[in-house]
Amino acid sequence: MPESFNGFPSALSNRNADDCYVSSVKGSEAYIELPIATTTEELRTTVGKFMAIETGARELLGQVTEVSLKTQAASTTGGPKAIARIDLVGEISSDASGQRRFRRGVSAYPAIHDRARIIGSDQLRLIFRGDKSSFAEIGRLHHDTSVPAYVDVENLVTKHFAVLGSTGVGKSSGLAVILRQVIASWPELRVLILDNHNEYGGVFADRANLVGAKNLRLPYWLFNFEEFSDVLYAGKPPISAEIDILSELIPLAKTQYLNRRQTGERASSLRKSEPRQSSFSVDTPVPYLMQDLLALIDERMGKLENRSSRMTHHRLIGRIETVKNDPRYAFMFSNATVGGDTMATILTELFRLEANGRQATIIQLASLPIEVVDAVVCVISRLAFDFGMWSDGAMPLLLVCEEAHRFAAADPTVGFTPSKNALSRIAKEGRKYGVYLGLVTQRPAELDPTIISQCNTLFAMRMANERDQALLKSAVSDATANLLEFVPSLGTGEVVGFGEGMPLPVQFVFNRLSQELLPRSEAAAALPKDLSPASRTEFVNAVVERWRGSIMSQAQGQTASAGQSESIGSQMPSGNAAYQRAEQAEDKISKALQQARREYLSR
């Protein structure tokens, strides 16, 4: 019969368990002396294994982080000995009903010559599974693949988390595994993914709503003043004189729109309003018409006292007209002349408030102009927090940000400061209002330390950069710091998980998704090899049409048509024809890439 040890079978059955005992204790570390002869192939005492120490009514659990051979001179008994250093991570004790349970942290420390043993697979399953219904399996333990690795979904989400690792180590696949389990375990949670590389379109099958340049609707009046200025000046420093004009006239445009709706006046009828008569601030999220703003600027430009600044007004009008007429910015200005308060509809669609079986929204940022991506991320993050705050957290939302170091950089001179502030606000205060944060980055050292310090669960994948490793060590407790020594040598898909969302700090391997569910960039597949030369030429022509159509307004198309009869062997499209040709090009390219993906998946 195997020896019993506080209700658990001893791993050293038919052996003298007294040979394994505590020889030294230092803070959260304990050193175990054990005979090498009792080490079996199944239960080898090596790095990554778990051991239990009997301390009266409870057992302390620790993970082996170092094993060394005890010198013969120091050994007091015959036969070689080994010394295992373990980090204490938790304990097993009896609750009020007498049932044995595991909990994090230790309430008592071991003494010299307390008995120790190696924990087997059955005990590990009990420890890692626990008794919580919110636990979900995301992988398998590295040193014992028969034992599932679980996360506590509630603690993982509500206390924020981050996935860290170098390029190509499996961050996207690991995040997909985590999010699929989160969605399955928490049906009321809404998930919004800021997909910087358009990778997650096929991960959730029919449980996600894809939003890109074609169907994203984010009206310009939802942007606050800083965000709108960033779009208007393409991320460059704004001109102070023009900013002063906008800050004064945008509230008036909002007041005019409200007055017109209340009185039923036509859009061409402009109500004169002095600045002091406006009841709105420049950041109030209410609609206004862009034509009203342009008319106000033009009116001010014509006043006698503004003759010296006439060119400033003129340049500002031209700047606004250029952005408004750019087809790439249609998601902002598509209804600039029509108006309408669509804020409730936009929030409902964006945050899946009426899920209809689709809990997730994937914002495909790669399909947007690169100049506006920072502002769009800022707007969405700010709206998520504000909605949670004004709804008192009635609908929990998880915001997942890929390439987080780009939008929340540690260097204050890099990136768009308002987007960092929006993410920082969620990290610091979001959990009070049911808004939670998940970060993914390959450069944790470049991520704002305030934000990453708020992530209470970290998944660390392979990282070779010393700065990244140093930041990681500063973010974890001393009791688990030794686990980070494994990070530089982790394989693809392997991860060290620690924090509130993990039952124990542990090294594990993410579950593998089926081929069709793996994150993959929409442009990752190459064209079929057997594509004919004529088809390749047609594909290139379609790319050119798509390219031109994405940056050509109708007015530009008409001007080009009038001024050019021939260009590279073909007539330039005019008016709506430019858009029709661009749409046809989109269809051709889409079909070719879909065929390439099918061939890739069938290999």
Coordinates of C-alpha atoms in Angstrom, one line a residue:
M1 CA 0.0 0.0 0.0
P2 CA 1.3 3.4 -0.8
E3 CA 2.1 5.6 2.1
S4 CA -0.6 8.2 3.0
F5 CA 0.5 11.8 3.6
N6 CA -2.3 14.1 5.0
G7 CA -4.9 12.4 2.8
F8 CA -2.7 12.4 -0.3
P9 CA -0.7 9.3 -1.5
S10 CA 3.0 9.8 -1.1
A11 CA 5.0 10.1 -4.3
L12 CA 7.7 8.1 -2.6
S13 CA 5.8 4.9 -2.1
N14 CA 7.6 1.9 -0.6
R15 CA 10.5 4.3 0.2
N16 CA 11.6 5.9 3.4
A17 CA 9.9 9.3 3.1
D18 CA 11.9 10.6 6.0
D19 CA 14.8 10.8 3.5
C20 CA 13.2 14.0 2.0
Y21 CA 13.2 16.8 4.5
V22 CA 13.7 20.6 4.8
S23 CA 17.3 21.5 5.3
S24 CA 17.0 25.3 5.1
V25 CA 14.4 28.1 4.9
K26 CA 14.9 31.6 3.6
G27 CA 11.9 33.9 3.3
S28 CA 9.6 32.3 0.6
E29 CA 12.3 29.8 -0.3
A30 CA 12.9 26.4 1.2
Y31 CA 15.7 23.9 0.5
I32 CA 14.9 20.2 0.4
E33 CA 17.4 17.4 0.9
L34 CA 16.5 14.2 -0.9
P35 CA 18.2 11.0 -1.7
I36 CA 19.0 10.5 -5.4
A37 CA 18.3 6.8 -5.2
T38 CA 14.5 7.5 -4.6
T39 CA 14.1 9.5 -7.8
T40 CA 12.1 7.6 -10.4
E41 CA 11.7 8.3 -14.1
E42 CA 8.0 9.2 -13.5
L43 CA 8.6 11.5 -10.6
R44 CA 12.0 13.0 -11.2
T45 CA 12.9 15.9 -8.9
T46 CA 13.8 18.5 -11.4
V47 CA 13.2 22.1 -12.3
G48 CA 9.5 22.8 -12.7
K49 CA 8.2 20.0 -10.5
F50 CA 6.0 20.7 -7.5
M51 CA 6.7 19.5 -3.9
A52 CA 4.7 19.5 -0.7
I53 CA 6.0 20.0 2.8
E54 CA 4.1 18.8 5.9
T55 CA 3.8 21.5 8.5
G56 CA 1.4 20.1 11.0
A57 CA -2.3 20.5 10.0
R58 CA -1.4 21.9 6.5
E59 CA 0.8 21.2 3.6
L60 CA 2.9 23.9 1.9
L61 CA 3.3 23.7 -1.8
G62 CA 6.3 25.0 -3.8
Q63 CA 7.8 24.7 -7.2
V64 CA 11.3 23.5 -7.8
T65 CA 13.5 26.2 -9.3
E66 CA 17.0 24.8 -8.8
V67 CA 18.5 21.3 -8.2
S68 CA 22.1 20.7 -7.2
L69 CA 24.2 17.9 -5.9
K70 CA 25.1 18.0 -2.3
T71 CA 28.8 17.5 -1.7
Q72 CA 30.0 14.3 -0.1
A73 CA 31.8 16.2 2.6
A74 CA 28.5 17.9 3.6
S75 CA 26.5 14.7 3.6
T76 CA 26.0 13.1 7.0
T77 CA 24.6 9.9 5.8
G78 CA 25.7 7.3 3.3
G79 CA 24.8 7.7 -0.4
P80 CA 24.7 10.8 -2.6
K81 CA 22.1 13.5 -1.8
A82 CA 20.5 16.3 -3.9
I83 CA 19.4 19.7 -2.8
A84 CA 16.2 21.2 -4.3
R85 CA 15.4 24.8 -3.9
I86 CA 11.6 25.5 -4.0
D87 CA 9.6 28.7 -4.1
L88 CA 6.6 28.5 -1.7
V89 CA 3.4 29.4 -3.6
G90 CA 0.4 28.1 -1.5
E91 CA -0.9 25.6 0.9
I92 CA -3.5 22.8 1.4
S93 CA -5.5 22.9 4.5
S94 CA -8.9 21.8 5.8
D95 CA -11.9 24.1 5.7
A96 CA -14.8 24.2 8.3
S97 CA -16.4 21.1 6.7
G98 CA -13.2 19.2 6.9
Q99 CA -12.6 19.2 3.1
R100 CA -9.0 19.7 1.9
R101 CA -8.6 22.8 -0.2
F102 CA -5.8 24.7 -1.9
R103 CA -5.3 28.4 -1.5
R104 CA -2.6 30.9 -2.6
G105 CA -0.1 32.2 -0.1
V106 CA 1.3 30.6 3.1
S107 CA 0.2 31.2 6.6
A108 CA 3.0 29.3 8.3
Y109 CA 6.6 28.4 7.3
P110 CA 8.4 25.1 7.4
A111 CA 10.9 24.1 10.0
I112 CA 14.1 22.1 9.7
H113 CA 13.5 18.4 9.1
D114 CA 9.8 18.8 8.1
R115 CA 9.0 16.0 5.7
A116 CA 8.7 16.7 2.0
R117 CA 7.5 14.8 -1.1
I118 CA 7.0 15.2 -4.8
I119 CA 3.4 15.8 -6.0
G120 CA 2.0 13.4 -8.6
S121 CA -0.4 14.1 -11.5
D122 CA -3.6 13.3 -9.5
Q123 CA -2.8 15.9 -6.8
L124 CA -1.8 18.5 -9.5
R125 CA -5.2 18.1 -11.1
L126 CA -6.9 18.8 -7.8
I127 CA -4.7 21.8 -7.1
F128 CA -5.0 23.4 -10.6
R129 CA -8.7 22.6 -11.1
G130 CA -9.8 23.7 -7.7
D131 CA -13.6 23.9 -7.1
K132 CA -14.5 27.1 -9.1
S133 CA -17.0 27.0 -11.8
S134 CA -15.3 29.9 -13.5
F135 CA -12.1 27.9 -14.2
A136 CA -11.4 27.2 -17.9
E137 CA -8.7 25.1 -19.5
I138 CA -6.3 26.9 -21.8
G139 CA -3.4 24.5 -22.0
R140 CA -1.3 21.7 -20.4
L141 CA 1.5 21.8 -17.9
H142 CA 4.9 21.8 -19.4
H143 CA 6.4 19.1 -17.2
D144 CA 3.3 16.9 -17.1
T145 CA 1.1 17.2 -20.2
S146 CA -1.6 14.9 -18.6
V147 CA -2.5 17.8 -16.2
P148 CA -4.6 20.7 -17.7
A149 CA -3.6 24.3 -17.1
Y150 CA -6.6 26.4 -16.0
V151 CA -7.3 30.1 -15.6
D152 CA -9.8 31.7 -13.3
V153 CA -11.9 33.6 -15.9
E154 CA -13.4 36.0 -13.5
N155 CA -10.1 37.0 -11.9
L156 CA -8.3 37.0 -15.2
V157 CA -10.7 39.5 -16.8
T158 CA -11.8 41.7 -13.9
K159 CA -8.2 42.4 -12.8
H160 CA -6.8 42.9 -16.3
F161 CA -4.2 40.7 -18.0
A162 CA -1.3 41.0 -20.5
V163 CA 0.3 38.6 -23.0
L164 CA 4.0 39.3 -23.5
G165 CA 6.5 37.8 -25.9
S166 CA 8.8 38.3 -28.9
T167 CA 7.6 38.1 -32.5
G168 CA 6.7 34.6 -33.7
V169 CA 6.4 32.9 -30.3
G170 CA 2.6 32.3 -30.5
K171 CA 1.1 35.4 -28.8
S172 CA -1.8 35.7 -31.2
S173 CA -2.6 32.0 -31.0
G174 CA -2.4 32.0 -27.2
L175 CA -4.6 35.1 -27.0
A176 CA -7.1 33.3 -29.3
V177 CA -7.2 30.3 -26.9
I178 CA -7.8 32.6 -23.9
L179 CA -10.5 34.7 -25.5
R180 CA -12.4 31.7 -26.8
Q181 CA -12.6 30.3 -23.3
V182 CA -13.5 33.6 -21.8
I183 CA -16.4 34.0 -24.3
A184 CA -17.6 30.5 -23.6
S185 CA -17.4 30.9 -19.9
W186 CA -18.9 34.4 -19.5
P187 CA -21.8 34.8 -21.9
E188 CA -22.7 38.3 -20.6
L189 CA -19.3 39.7 -21.2
R190 CA -18.7 41.7 -24.4
V191 CA -15.2 41.5 -26.0
L192 CA -13.8 44.3 -28.2
I193 CA -10.6 43.5 -30.0
L194 CA -8.4 46.2 -31.5
D195 CA -6.8 44.1 -34.2
N196 CA -3.8 45.9 -35.5
H197 CA -2.9 43.3 -38.2
N198 CA -6.4 41.9 -39.2
E199 CA -5.5 38.5 -37.8
Y200 CA -8.6 37.5 -35.7
G201 CA -11.3 37.5 -38.4
G202 CA -11.6 33.7 -38.4
V203 CA -10.8 32.9 -34.8
F204 CA -14.3 33.1 -33.4
A205 CA -16.2 31.8 -36.4
D206 CA -19.7 33.2 -36.3
R207 CA -19.5 34.6 -32.8
A208 CA -17.7 37.8 -33.7
N209 CA -18.7 40.9 -35.7
L210 CA -16.0 42.2 -38.0
V211 CA -15.7 46.0 -38.3
G212 CA -13.3 47.5 -40.9
A213 CA -13.1 50.6 -43.1
K214 CA -16.2 49.5 -45.1
N215 CA -18.6 49.2 -42.3
L216 CA -17.1 51.2 -39.4
R217 CA -19.2 54.3 -38.5
L218 CA -17.5 56.6 -36.1
P219 CA -18.8 60.2 -36.8
Y220 CA -16.4 63.1 -36.4
W221 CA -18.6 64.6 -33.7
L222 CA -17.9 61.6 -31.4
F223 CA -14.2 62.6 -31.5
N224 CA -13.1 65.0 -28.7
F225 CA -11.1 68.0 -29.6
E226 CA -7.7 66.4 -29.2
E227 CA -8.7 63.4 -31.3
F228 CA -10.3 65.5 -34.0
S229 CA -7.2 67.7 -34.2
D230 CA -5.0 64.6 -34.5
V231 CA -7.0 63.4 -37.5
L232 CA -7.1 66.9 -39.1
Y233 CA -3.3 67.4 -38.9
A234 CA -2.4 63.7 -39.6
G235 CA -0.6 63.3 -36.3
K236 CA 1.5 66.4 -36.7
P237 CA 1.6 69.3 -34.3
P238 CA -1.5 71.5 -34.9
I239 CA -1.3 75.2 -35.7
S240 CA -2.3 77.2 -32.7
A241 CA -4.1 79.9 -34.6
E242 CA -6.3 77.4 -36.4
I243 CA -6.9 75.4 -33.2
D244 CA -8.1 78.6 -31.5
I245 CA -10.7 79.1 -34.3
L246 CA -11.9 75.6 -34.1
S247 CA -12.2 75.6 -30.3
E248 CA -14.4 78.6 -30.5
L249 CA -16.6 77.7 -33.5
I250 CA -17.3 74.0 -32.9
P251 CA -19.5 74.6 -29.9
L252 CA -21.5 77.2 -32.0
A253 CA -22.0 74.6 -34.7
K254 CA -23.3 72.2 -32.2
T255 CA -25.7 74.9 -30.8
Q256 CA -26.9 75.7 -34.4
Y257 CA -27.7 72.0 -35.0
L258 CA -29.6 71.7 -31.8
N259 CA -31.6 74.9 -32.5
R260 CA -32.4 73.7 -36.0
R261 CA -33.7 70.4 -34.8
Q262 CA -35.9 72.2 -32.2
T263 CA -37.3 74.8 -34.5
G264 CA -37.4 72.7 -37.7
E265 CA -35.3 75.1 -39.8
R266 CA -33.6 74.1 -43.0
A267 CA -29.9 73.4 -43.0
S268 CA -29.3 76.4 -45.2
S269 CA -30.7 78.8 -42.6
L270 CA -27.9 79.7 -40.2
R271 CA -28.8 81.0 -36.8
K272 CA -26.4 83.6 -35.6
S273 CA -25.0 82.7 -32.2
E274 CA -22.4 84.5 -30.1
P275 CA -19.8 82.3 -28.2
R276 CA -21.4 83.0 -24.9
Q277 CA -24.7 81.6 -26.1
S278 CA -23.4 78.1 -26.7
S279 CA -24.4 75.6 -24.0
F280 CA -21.9 73.0 -25.3
S281 CA -18.2 72.5 -24.8
V282 CA -15.9 71.6 -27.6
D283 CA -15.8 68.0 -26.3
T284 CA -19.5 67.4 -25.8
P285 CA -20.5 64.3 -27.9
V286 CA -23.5 65.8 -29.7
P287 CA -23.9 66.0 -33.5
Y288 CA -23.2 69.0 -35.7
L289 CA -22.9 69.5 -39.4
M290 CA -19.6 70.1 -41.0
Q291 CA -21.1 72.5 -43.4
D292 CA -22.2 74.6 -40.5
L293 CA -18.7 74.7 -39.1
L294 CA -17.3 75.6 -42.5
A295 CA -19.9 78.4 -42.9
L296 CA -19.0 79.8 -39.5
I297 CA -15.3 79.9 -40.4
D298 CA -16.1 81.5 -43.8
E299 CA -18.3 84.1 -42.1
R300 CA -15.6 85.0 -39.6
M301 CA -13.0 85.2 -42.4
G302 CA -15.1 87.9 -44.1
K303 CA -15.3 90.2 -41.1
L304 CA -13.3 93.4 -41.3
E305 CA -11.4 92.8 -38.0
N306 CA -10.2 89.4 -39.3
R307 CA -8.5 90.7 -42.5
S308 CA -5.0 90.0 -41.1
S309 CA -5.9 86.4 -40.3
R310 CA -7.8 85.7 -43.5
M311 CA -5.3 83.3 -44.9
T312 CA -5.3 81.3 -41.6
H313 CA -9.1 80.9 -42.0
H314 CA -8.7 80.0 -45.6
R315 CA -6.1 77.3 -44.9
L316 CA -8.2 75.9 -42.2
I317 CA -11.2 75.5 -44.5
G318 CA -9.0 73.8 -47.1
R319 CA -7.6 71.5 -44.5
I320 CA -11.1 70.4 -43.4
E321 CA -12.4 70.0 -46.9
T322 CA -9.4 67.8 -47.9
V323 CA -10.0 65.4 -45.0
K324 CA -13.8 65.4 -45.4
N325 CA -13.6 64.5 -49.1
D326 CA -10.9 61.8 -48.7
P327 CA -12.7 58.4 -49.2
R328 CA -10.4 56.8 -46.7
Y329 CA -12.1 58.9 -44.0
A330 CA -15.6 57.9 -45.0
F331 CA -16.1 56.2 -41.7
M332 CA -16.0 59.6 -40.1
F333 CA -17.6 61.9 -42.7
S334 CA -20.1 59.7 -44.6
N335 CA -23.0 61.6 -43.1
A336 CA -21.3 65.0 -42.6
T337 CA -24.0 66.9 -44.6
V338 CA -27.0 64.8 -43.4
G339 CA -26.4 64.7 -39.6
G340 CA -28.5 62.8 -37.1
D341 CA -27.9 61.7 -33.6
T342 CA -26.8 58.1 -34.1
M343 CA -24.7 57.7 -30.9
A344 CA -27.0 55.1 -29.3
T345 CA -26.9 53.0 -32.5
I346 CA -23.2 53.3 -32.8
L347 CA -22.6 52.2 -29.2
T348 CA -25.0 49.3 -29.6
E349 CA -23.2 48.0 -32.7
L350 CA -19.7 48.7 -31.5
F351 CA -20.0 47.1 -28.1
R352 CA -22.4 44.4 -29.1
L353 CA -25.0 45.5 -26.5
E354 CA -27.5 43.4 -28.5
A355 CA -25.2 40.5 -29.1
N356 CA -27.5 38.2 -31.1
G357 CA -25.1 35.4 -30.5
R358 CA -22.0 37.5 -31.3
Q359 CA -20.3 38.6 -28.1
A360 CA -17.1 39.9 -29.8
T361 CA -16.4 42.9 -32.0
I362 CA -13.1 42.9 -34.0
I363 CA -12.0 46.3 -35.1
Q364 CA -9.7 45.7 -38.1
L365 CA -7.3 48.6 -37.8
A366 CA -5.1 47.6 -40.7
S367 CA -7.9 48.6 -43.1
L368 CA -8.0 52.2 -41.8
P369 CA -5.6 55.0 -42.9
I370 CA -2.5 54.8 -40.7
E371 CA -2.8 58.5 -39.9
V372 CA -6.0 58.0 -38.0
V373 CA -5.4 54.7 -36.2
D374 CA -4.1 56.3 -33.0
A375 CA -7.2 58.6 -32.9
V376 CA -9.6 55.7 -33.6
V377 CA -8.1 53.6 -30.8
C378 CA -8.3 56.7 -28.5
V379 CA -12.0 57.3 -29.4
I380 CA -13.0 53.6 -28.9
S381 CA -11.1 53.3 -25.6
R382 CA -12.6 56.5 -24.3
L383 CA -16.1 55.6 -25.4
A384 CA -15.8 52.2 -23.7
F385 CA -14.8 53.7 -20.4
D386 CA -17.4 56.5 -20.5
F387 CA -20.2 54.0 -21.4
G388 CA -19.2 51.8 -18.5
M389 CA -19.1 54.8 -16.2
W390 CA -22.4 56.3 -17.2
S391 CA -24.1 52.9 -17.2
D392 CA -22.8 52.0 -13.8
G393 CA -21.0 49.0 -15.2
A394 CA -24.3 47.3 -16.1
M395 CA -22.8 45.6 -19.2
P396 CA -19.2 44.2 -18.6
L397 CA -16.8 44.9 -21.5
L398 CA -13.3 43.5 -22.1
L399 CA -11.1 45.7 -24.3
V400 CA -8.2 43.8 -25.9
C401 CA -5.4 45.9 -27.4
E402 CA -2.9 44.3 -29.8
E403 CA 0.5 46.1 -30.2
A404 CA -0.2 47.9 -26.9
H405 CA 3.2 49.5 -26.8
R406 CA 2.3 51.5 -29.9
F407 CA -0.8 53.1 -28.3
A408 CA 0.6 53.4 -24.7
A409 CA 4.3 54.1 -25.0
A410 CA 6.5 54.6 -22.0
D411 CA 8.3 57.4 -23.8
P412 CA 6.1 60.5 -23.5
T413 CA 7.5 61.8 -26.9
V414 CA 6.3 58.7 -28.8
G415 CA 2.8 58.0 -29.9
F416 CA -0.5 59.9 -29.3
T417 CA -0.7 60.9 -25.7
P418 CA -4.6 60.9 -25.5
S419 CA -4.7 57.2 -26.5
K420 CA -2.3 56.4 -23.7
N421 CA -4.4 58.4 -21.3
A422 CA -7.5 56.6 -22.4
L423 CA -6.0 53.1 -21.9
S424 CA -4.4 54.2 -18.6
R425 CA -7.8 55.3 -17.4
I426 CA -9.3 51.9 -18.1
A427 CA -6.3 50.2 -16.4
K428 CA -6.6 52.3 -13.3
E429 CA -10.3 52.8 -12.9
G430 CA -12.1 50.6 -15.4
R431 CA -12.8 47.7 -13.1
K432 CA -15.0 49.9 -11.0
Y433 CA -17.3 50.4 -14.0
G434 CA -17.1 46.9 -15.6
V435 CA -14.6 47.9 -18.2
Y436 CA -11.6 45.6 -18.3
L437 CA -8.3 45.5 -20.2
G438 CA -6.2 42.9 -22.0
L439 CA -2.9 43.9 -23.5
V440 CA -0.7 42.1 -26.1
T441 CA 2.8 43.4 -26.8
Q442 CA 6.2 42.2 -28.1
R443 CA 8.0 45.1 -26.5
P444 CA 6.9 45.3 -22.8
A445 CA 9.9 47.5 -21.9
E446 CA 8.4 50.2 -24.3
L447 CA 4.9 49.9 -22.7
D448 CA 3.8 52.5 -20.1
P449 CA 4.8 50.9 -16.7
T450 CA 1.7 52.4 -15.0
I451 CA -0.6 50.5 -17.3
I452 CA 1.3 47.2 -17.2
S453 CA 1.5 47.4 -13.4
Q454 CA -2.3 47.3 -13.3
C455 CA -2.4 43.9 -15.1
N456 CA -2.7 41.3 -12.3
T457 CA -2.2 38.3 -14.6
L458 CA 0.7 38.0 -17.0
F459 CA 1.5 35.4 -19.6
A460 CA 5.2 35.6 -20.4
M461 CA 6.3 33.9 -23.6
R462 CA 9.9 33.8 -25.0
M463 CA 11.7 37.1 -24.7
A464 CA 15.5 37.5 -25.2
N465 CA 15.7 41.3 -24.7
E466 CA 17.3 42.1 -21.3
R467 CA 15.1 45.3 -20.9
D468 CA 12.0 43.3 -21.4
Q469 CA 13.1 40.6 -18.9
A470 CA 14.0 43.3 -16.4
L471 CA 10.6 44.9 -16.7
L472 CA 8.9 41.5 -16.3
K473 CA 10.9 40.8 -13.1
S474 CA 9.9 44.1 -11.6
A475 CA 6.3 43.3 -12.2
V476 CA 6.1 40.0 -10.4
S477 CA 6.5 39.0 -6.7
D478 CA 9.7 37.6 -5.3
A479 CA 8.0 34.3 -4.8
T480 CA 7.6 33.7 -8.5
A481 CA 10.6 35.7 -9.9
N482 CA 12.7 32.5 -10.3
L483 CA 10.1 31.2 -12.8
L484 CA 11.2 34.0 -15.2
E485 CA 14.6 32.4 -15.6
F486 CA 12.8 30.0 -18.0
V487 CA 11.5 32.8 -20.2
P488 CA 14.5 33.1 -22.6
S489 CA 14.5 29.3 -23.4
L490 CA 10.7 28.8 -23.8
G491 CA 9.6 27.2 -27.1
T492 CA 6.9 28.4 -29.4
G493 CA 3.5 28.2 -27.7
E494 CA 5.1 27.7 -24.3
V495 CA 4.3 30.3 -21.6
V496 CA 4.9 31.1 -17.9
G497 CA 1.6 32.3 -16.4
F498 CA 1.4 34.0 -13.0
G499 CA -0.9 36.3 -11.2
E500 CA -4.5 36.4 -9.9
G501 CA -5.9 34.6 -12.9
M502 CA -3.7 31.5 -12.4
P503 CA -4.3 28.9 -9.6
L504 CA -0.5 28.7 -9.4
P505 CA 2.4 30.3 -11.2
V506 CA 3.4 27.7 -13.7
Q507 CA 5.0 26.9 -17.0
F508 CA 2.5 25.4 -19.5
V509 CA 1.8 25.0 -23.2
F510 CA -1.2 26.7 -24.8
N511 CA -3.8 24.4 -26.4
R512 CA -3.6 24.1 -30.2
L513 CA -6.4 25.5 -32.2
S514 CA -7.5 23.8 -35.4
Q515 CA -5.9 25.2 -38.6
E516 CA -9.0 27.2 -39.7
L517 CA -9.2 29.0 -36.3
L518 CA -5.6 30.1 -36.0
P519 CA -5.0 33.8 -36.2
R520 CA -3.7 34.7 -39.6
S521 CA -3.3 38.0 -41.4
E522 CA -5.8 38.4 -44.2
A523 CA -2.9 39.2 -46.6
A524 CA -0.7 36.3 -45.5
A525 CA -1.5 33.9 -48.3
A526 CA 0.4 34.1 -51.6
L527 CA -1.3 33.9 -54.9
P528 CA -1.8 30.4 -56.4
K529 CA 1.4 29.2 -58.2
D530 CA -0.5 28.0 -61.3
L531 CA -2.1 31.5 -61.9
S532 CA -1.8 32.3 -65.6
P533 CA 0.2 35.4 -66.8
A534 CA -3.0 37.0 -68.0
S535 CA -4.6 36.5 -64.6
R536 CA -1.6 37.9 -62.8
T537 CA -1.7 41.0 -65.1
E538 CA -5.4 41.4 -64.3
F539 CA -4.7 41.0 -60.6
V540 CA -2.0 43.8 -60.8
N541 CA -4.4 46.1 -62.6
A542 CA -7.1 45.4 -59.9
V543 CA -4.5 46.4 -57.3
V544 CA -3.9 49.6 -59.1
E545 CA -7.6 50.4 -59.3
R546 CA -8.1 49.6 -55.7
W547 CA -5.1 51.8 -54.8
R548 CA -6.3 54.8 -56.7
G549 CA -9.9 54.3 -55.7
S550 CA -9.0 54.4 -52.0
I551 CA -7.5 57.9 -52.2
M552 CA -9.6 59.5 -55.0
S553 CA -12.6 61.6 -54.3
Q554 CA -15.4 62.0 -56.9
A555 CA -14.3 65.6 -57.6
Q556 CA -10.7 64.4 -58.2
G557 CA -12.0 61.7 -60.5
Q558 CA -13.9 64.2 -62.6
T559 CA -11.0 66.6 -62.7
A560 CA -8.6 63.8 -63.8
S561 CA -11.2 62.7 -66.4
A562 CA -11.5 66.1 -67.9
G563 CA -7.7 66.8 -68.0
Q564 CA -6.5 63.4 -69.2
S565 CA -7.8 61.2 -71.9
E566 CA -5.2 58.5 -71.7
S567 CA -3.1 57.3 -68.7
I568 CA -0.9 54.2 -68.9
G569 CA -3.0 52.8 -71.7
S570 CA -6.4 53.3 -70.1
Q571 CA -8.8 56.2 -69.4
M572 CA -9.0 57.4 -65.9
P573 CA -12.4 56.8 -64.4
S574 CA -14.7 59.7 -63.7
G575 CA -17.2 60.4 -60.9
N576 CA -19.1 57.4 -59.7
A577 CA -17.2 55.3 -62.2
A578 CA -14.1 55.6 -60.0
Y579 CA -15.9 54.0 -57.1
Q580 CA -17.4 51.3 -59.3
R581 CA -14.0 50.4 -60.7
A582 CA -12.6 50.4 -57.2
E583 CA -15.4 48.1 -56.0
Q584 CA -14.8 45.7 -58.9
A585 CA -11.1 45.7 -58.0
E586 CA -11.9 44.9 -54.4
D587 CA -14.0 41.9 -55.6
K588 CA -11.2 40.6 -57.9
I589 CA -8.5 40.9 -55.2
S590 CA -10.8 39.3 -52.5
K591 CA -11.6 36.3 -54.7
A592 CA -7.9 35.8 -55.6
L593 CA -6.8 36.0 -52.0
Q594 CA -9.7 33.7 -50.8
Q595 CA -8.6 31.1 -53.4
A596 CA -5.0 31.4 -52.1
R597 CA -6.1 30.9 -48.5
R598 CA -8.1 27.8 -49.4
E599 CA -5.1 26.3 -51.1
Y600 CA -2.9 27.2 -48.1
L601 CA -5.3 25.5 -45.7
S602 CA -5.6 22.4 -47.8
R603 CA -1.8 21.8 -47.8

